[in-house]
Amino acid sequence: MNAPIQIQAAHCPYCRNILFQNLKRHKVRGCLTCKRPIVIARSPVGRPRLYRIYSVLDVGMTLYALITIALIAFFVLTGHGIHGFVKGFSIALFIVGSVFCVDGVLAMRTARDKTWGKQRRGVAARMLGVGKVAAGVLAFFMVFVGVTL
């Protein structure tokens, strides 16, 4: 007898809903439920045909963390002035402002938010979205101040 084969479905890393799109055709897609941008990429370790699905917003925050660590290490090891550090940090802070603004606007539009591993829906998600947009605007202001120093 032929046994039914169960294929594991791909899930959105943000809202955990099943992705019904052909992910291999486009590298960057938006989830149909939460509208968050997701990217499919080959796994850095493991089997060569193994793919991972990442949230673009999480990739941006990871990139910010790596840039900040490299920036701190560079200025500790070379001893450059504080003005160069502030300018470099403010450029890296642009990534955080962009991620917060995009995530906040999407939370206000879709009424879905995920902050610190907890998912919220409805009015609570929209209020956190407003807070994220405000934090993003504040980060953009700090970028402007840091660049003009």
CSV table of N, CA and C in Angstrom, one decimal, residues 17-98:
chain,number,residue,atom,x,y,z
A,17,ASN,N,2.1,31.7,10.6
A,17,ASN,CA,1.1,31.1,9.7
A,17,ASN,C,1.8,30.5,8.6
A,18,ILE,N,1.1,29.6,7.9
A,18,ILE,CA,1.6,28.8,6.8
A,18,ILE,C,1.7,29.7,5.6
A,19,LEU,N,2.9,29.6,4.9
A,19,LEU,CA,3.2,30.4,3.7
A,19,LEU,C,2.7,29.6,2.5
A,20,PHE,N,1.7,30.2,1.8
A,20,PHE,CA,1.2,29.5,0.6
A,20,PHE,C,1.8,30.0,-0.7
A,21,GLN,N,3.0,30.5,-0.6
A,21,GLN,CA,3.6,31.1,-1.8
A,21,GLN,C,4.7,30.2,-2.3
A,22,ASN,N,5.1,30.3,-3.5
A,22,ASN,CA,6.2,29.6,-4.1
A,22,ASN,C,7.5,30.4,-3.7
A,23,LEU,N,8.2,30.0,-2.6
A,23,LEU,CA,9.2,30.8,-2.1
A,23,LEU,C,10.5,30.8,-2.9
A,24,LYS,N,10.7,29.7,-3.7
A,24,LYS,CA,11.9,29.6,-4.4
A,24,LYS,C,12.0,30.5,-5.6
A,25,ARG,N,10.8,30.9,-6.1
A,25,ARG,CA,10.7,31.8,-7.3
A,25,ARG,C,11.2,33.2,-7.0
A,26,HIS,N,10.9,33.7,-5.8
A,26,HIS,CA,11.3,35.1,-5.4
A,26,HIS,C,12.0,35.0,-4.1
A,27,LYS,N,13.2,35.6,-4.0
A,27,LYS,CA,14.0,35.5,-2.8
A,27,LYS,C,13.4,36.3,-1.7
A,28,VAL,N,12.8,37.5,-2.0
A,28,VAL,CA,12.2,38.3,-0.9
A,28,VAL,C,10.7,38.4,-1.2
A,29,ARG,N,9.9,38.0,-0.2
A,29,ARG,CA,8.4,38.0,-0.3
A,29,ARG,C,7.8,38.7,0.9
A,30,GLY,N,6.6,39.0,0.9
A,30,GLY,CA,5.9,39.4,2.0
A,30,GLY,C,4.9,38.3,2.5
A,31,CYS,N,4.8,38.1,3.8
A,31,CYS,CA,3.8,37.2,4.3
A,31,CYS,C,2.4,37.7,4.0
A,32,LEU,N,1.5,36.8,3.6
A,32,LEU,CA,0.1,37.2,3.2
A,32,LEU,C,-0.7,37.7,4.4
A,33,THR,N,-0.3,37.2,5.6
A,33,THR,CA,-1.1,37.5,6.8
A,33,THR,C,-0.6,38.7,7.5
A,34,CYS,N,0.7,38.7,7.9
A,34,CYS,CA,1.2,39.9,8.7
A,34,CYS,C,2.0,40.9,7.8
A,35,LYS,N,2.1,40.7,6.5
A,35,LYS,CA,2.7,41.6,5.6
A,35,LYS,C,4.2,41.9,5.9
A,36,ARG,N,4.9,41.1,6.8
A,36,ARG,CA,6.3,41.3,7.1
A,36,ARG,C,7.1,40.8,5.9
A,37,PRO,N,8.2,41.5,5.5
A,37,PRO,CA,9.0,41.0,4.5
A,37,PRO,C,9.9,39.8,5.0
A,38,ILE,N,9.9,38.8,4.2
A,38,ILE,CA,10.7,37.6,4.5
A,38,ILE,C,11.6,37.2,3.3
A,39,VAL,N,12.7,36.6,3.7
A,39,VAL,CA,13.7,36.2,2.6
A,39,VAL,C,14.0,34.8,2.8
A,40,ILE,N,14.2,34.1,1.7
A,40,ILE,CA,14.6,32.7,1.7
A,40,ILE,C,16.1,32.6,1.3
A,41,ALA,N,16.9,31.9,2.1
A,41,ALA,CA,18.3,31.9,1.9
A,41,ALA,C,18.8,30.4,2.2
A,42,ARG,N,19.9,30.1,1.5
A,42,ARG,CA,20.5,28.8,1.8
A,42,ARG,C,21.1,28.8,3.2
A,43,SER,N,21.0,27.7,3.9
A,43,SER,CA,21.5,27.5,5.2
A,43,SER,C,23.0,27.6,5.2
A,44,PRO,N,23.7,28.4,6.1
A,44,PRO,CA,25.1,28.5,6.0
A,44,PRO,C,25.8,27.2,6.4
A,45,VAL,N,25.2,26.3,7.2
A,45,VAL,CA,25.8,25.0,7.5
A,45,VAL,C,24.7,23.9,7.2
A,46,GLY,N,25.2,22.7,7.0
A,46,GLY,CA,24.3,21.6,6.8
A,46,GLY,C,24.2,21.2,5.4
A,47,ARG,N,23.1,20.7,5.0
A,47,ARG,CA,22.9,20.2,3.6
A,47,ARG,C,22.9,21.3,2.6
A,48,PRO,N,23.4,21.1,1.4
A,48,PRO,CA,23.4,22.2,0.4
A,48,PRO,C,22.1,22.6,-0.1
A,49,ARG,N,21.0,21.7,0.0
A,49,ARG,CA,19.7,22.1,-0.5
A,49,ARG,C,18.8,22.5,0.6
A,50,LEU,N,19.3,22.8,1.8
A,50,LEU,CA,18.5,23.2,2.9
A,50,LEU,C,18.4,24.7,2.9
A,51,TYR,N,17.1,25.2,2.9
A,51,TYR,CA,16.9,26.6,2.9
A,51,TYR,C,16.3,27.1,4.3
A,52,ARG,N,16.5,28.3,4.6
A,52,ARG,CA,16.0,28.9,5.8
A,52,ARG,C,15.1,30.1,5.4
A,53,ILE,N,14.1,30.4,6.2
A,53,ILE,CA,13.3,31.6,6.0
A,53,ILE,C,13.6,32.5,7.1
A,54,TYR,N,14.0,33.7,6.8
A,54,TYR,CA,14.3,34.8,7.8
A,54,TYR,C,13.4,36.0,7.6
A,55,SER,N,13.1,36.7,8.7
A,55,SER,CA,12.5,37.9,8.6
A,55,SER,C,13.5,39.0,8.2
A,56,VAL,N,13.2,39.8,7.3
A,56,VAL,CA,14.1,40.9,6.9
A,56,VAL,C,14.4,41.9,8.0
A,57,LEU,N,13.3,42.1,8.8
A,57,LEU,CA,13.5,43.0,9.9
A,57,LEU,C,14.5,42.4,11.0
A,58,ASP,N,14.4,41.1,11.2
A,58,ASP,CA,15.3,40.5,12.2
A,58,ASP,C,16.8,40.5,11.6
A,59,VAL,N,16.9,40.3,10.3
A,59,VAL,CA,18.2,40.4,9.7
A,59,VAL,C,18.8,41.8,9.8
A,60,GLY,N,17.9,42.8,9.7
A,60,GLY,CA,18.4,44.2,9.9
A,60,GLY,C,18.9,44.5,11.3
A,61,MET,N,18.2,44.0,12.3
A,61,MET,CA,18.6,44.2,13.7
A,61,MET,C,19.9,43.4,14.0
A,62,THR,N,20.0,42.2,13.4
A,62,THR,CA,21.3,41.4,13.6
A,62,THR,C,22.4,42.1,12.9
A,63,LEU,N,22.2,42.7,11.7
A,63,LEU,CA,23.2,43.5,11.0
A,63,LEU,C,23.6,44.7,11.9
A,64,TYR,N,22.7,45.4,12.5
A,64,TYR,CA,23.0,46.5,13.4
A,64,TYR,C,23.9,46.1,14.5
A,65,ALA,N,23.5,44.9,15.2
A,65,ALA,CA,24.3,44.4,16.3
A,65,ALA,C,25.8,44.1,15.9
A,66,LEU,N,25.9,43.5,14.7
A,66,LEU,CA,27.3,43.2,14.2
A,66,LEU,C,28.1,44.4,13.9
A,67,ILE,N,27.4,45.4,13.3
A,67,ILE,CA,28.1,46.7,13.0
A,67,ILE,C,28.5,47.4,14.2
A,68,THR,N,27.6,47.4,15.3
A,68,THR,CA,27.9,48.1,16.5
A,68,THR,C,29.1,47.4,17.2
A,69,ILE,N,29.1,46.1,17.2
A,69,ILE,CA,30.3,45.3,17.8
A,69,ILE,C,31.6,45.6,17.1
A,70,ALA,N,31.5,45.6,15.8
A,70,ALA,CA,32.7,45.9,15.0
A,70,ALA,C,33.2,47.4,15.2
A,71,LEU,N,32.2,48.3,15.3
A,71,LEU,CA,32.5,49.7,15.5
A,71,LEU,C,33.2,49.9,16.8
A,72,ILE,N,32.7,49.3,17.9
A,72,ILE,CA,33.3,49.4,19.2
A,72,ILE,C,34.7,48.8,19.2
A,73,ALA,N,34.8,47.6,18.6
A,73,ALA,CA,36.2,47.0,18.6
A,73,ALA,C,37.1,47.8,17.8
A,74,PHE,N,36.7,48.4,16.7
A,74,PHE,CA,37.6,49.3,15.9
A,74,PHE,C,38.1,50.5,16.7
A,75,PHE,N,37.2,51.1,17.4
A,75,PHE,CA,37.6,52.3,18.1
A,75,PHE,C,38.3,52.0,19.4
A,76,VAL,N,38.1,50.9,20.0
A,76,VAL,CA,38.9,50.5,21.1
A,76,VAL,C,40.4,50.2,20.7
A,77,LEU,N,40.5,49.4,19.6
A,77,LEU,CA,41.8,49.0,19.1
A,77,LEU,C,42.6,50.1,18.5
A,78,THR,N,42.0,51.1,17.8
A,78,THR,CA,42.7,52.1,17.1
A,78,THR,C,42.8,53.4,17.8
A,79,GLY,N,41.9,53.7,18.8
A,79,GLY,CA,42.0,54.9,19.6
A,79,GLY,C,41.6,56.1,18.8
A,80,HIS,N,40.7,56.0,17.8
A,80,HIS,CA,40.2,57.2,17.1
A,80,HIS,C,39.4,58.1,18.1
A,81,GLY,N,39.1,59.3,17.7
A,81,GLY,CA,38.4,60.2,18.5
A,81,GLY,C,36.9,59.8,18.7
A,82,ILE,N,36.3,60.5,19.6
A,82,ILE,CA,34.9,60.2,19.9
A,82,ILE,C,33.9,60.7,18.8
A,83,HIS,N,34.3,61.8,18.1
A,83,HIS,CA,33.5,62.3,17.0
A,83,HIS,C,33.3,61.2,15.9
A,84,GLY,N,34.4,60.5,15.6
A,84,GLY,CA,34.3,59.5,14.6
A,84,GLY,C,33.4,58.3,15.0
A,85,PHE,N,33.5,58.0,16.3
A,85,PHE,CA,32.6,56.9,16.9
A,85,PHE,C,31.2,57.3,16.8
A,86,VAL,N,30.9,58.6,17.2
A,86,VAL,CA,29.5,59.1,17.2
A,86,VAL,C,28.9,59.0,15.8
A,87,LYS,N,29.7,59.5,14.8
A,87,LYS,CA,29.2,59.5,13.4
A,87,LYS,C,29.0,58.1,12.9
A,88,GLY,N,29.9,57.1,13.2
A,88,GLY,CA,29.7,55.8,12.8
A,88,GLY,C,28.5,55.1,13.5
A,89,PHE,N,28.4,55.4,14.8
A,89,PHE,CA,27.2,54.8,15.5
A,89,PHE,C,25.9,55.4,15.0
A,90,SER,N,25.9,56.7,14.7
A,90,SER,CA,24.6,57.2,14.2
A,90,SER,C,24.3,56.7,12.8
A,91,ILE,N,25.2,56.4,12.0
A,91,ILE,CA,24.9,55.7,10.7
A,91,ILE,C,24.3,54.3,10.9
A,92,ALA,N,24.9,53.6,11.9
A,92,ALA,CA,24.4,52.3,12.2
A,92,ALA,C,23.0,52.4,12.9
A,93,LEU,N,22.7,53.5,13.6
A,93,LEU,CA,21.4,53.7,14.2
A,93,LEU,C,20.3,54.0,13.1
A,94,PHE,N,20.7,54.3,11.9
A,94,PHE,CA,19.7,54.5,10.9
A,94,PHE,C,19.0,53.2,10.6
A,95,ILE,N,19.7,52.0,10.7
A,95,ILE,CA,19.1,50.7,10.5
A,95,ILE,C,18.0,50.5,11.5
A,96,VAL,N,18.3,50.8,12.8
A,96,VAL,CA,17.3,50.6,13.8
A,96,VAL,C,16.1,51.5,13.6
A,97,GLY,N,16.3,52.7,13.2
A,97,GLY,CA,15.1,53.6,12.9
A,97,GLY,C,14.3,53.1,11.8
A,98,SER,N,15.0,52.6,10.8
A,98,SER,CA,14.2,52.0,9.6
A,98,SER,C,13.4,50.8,10.0
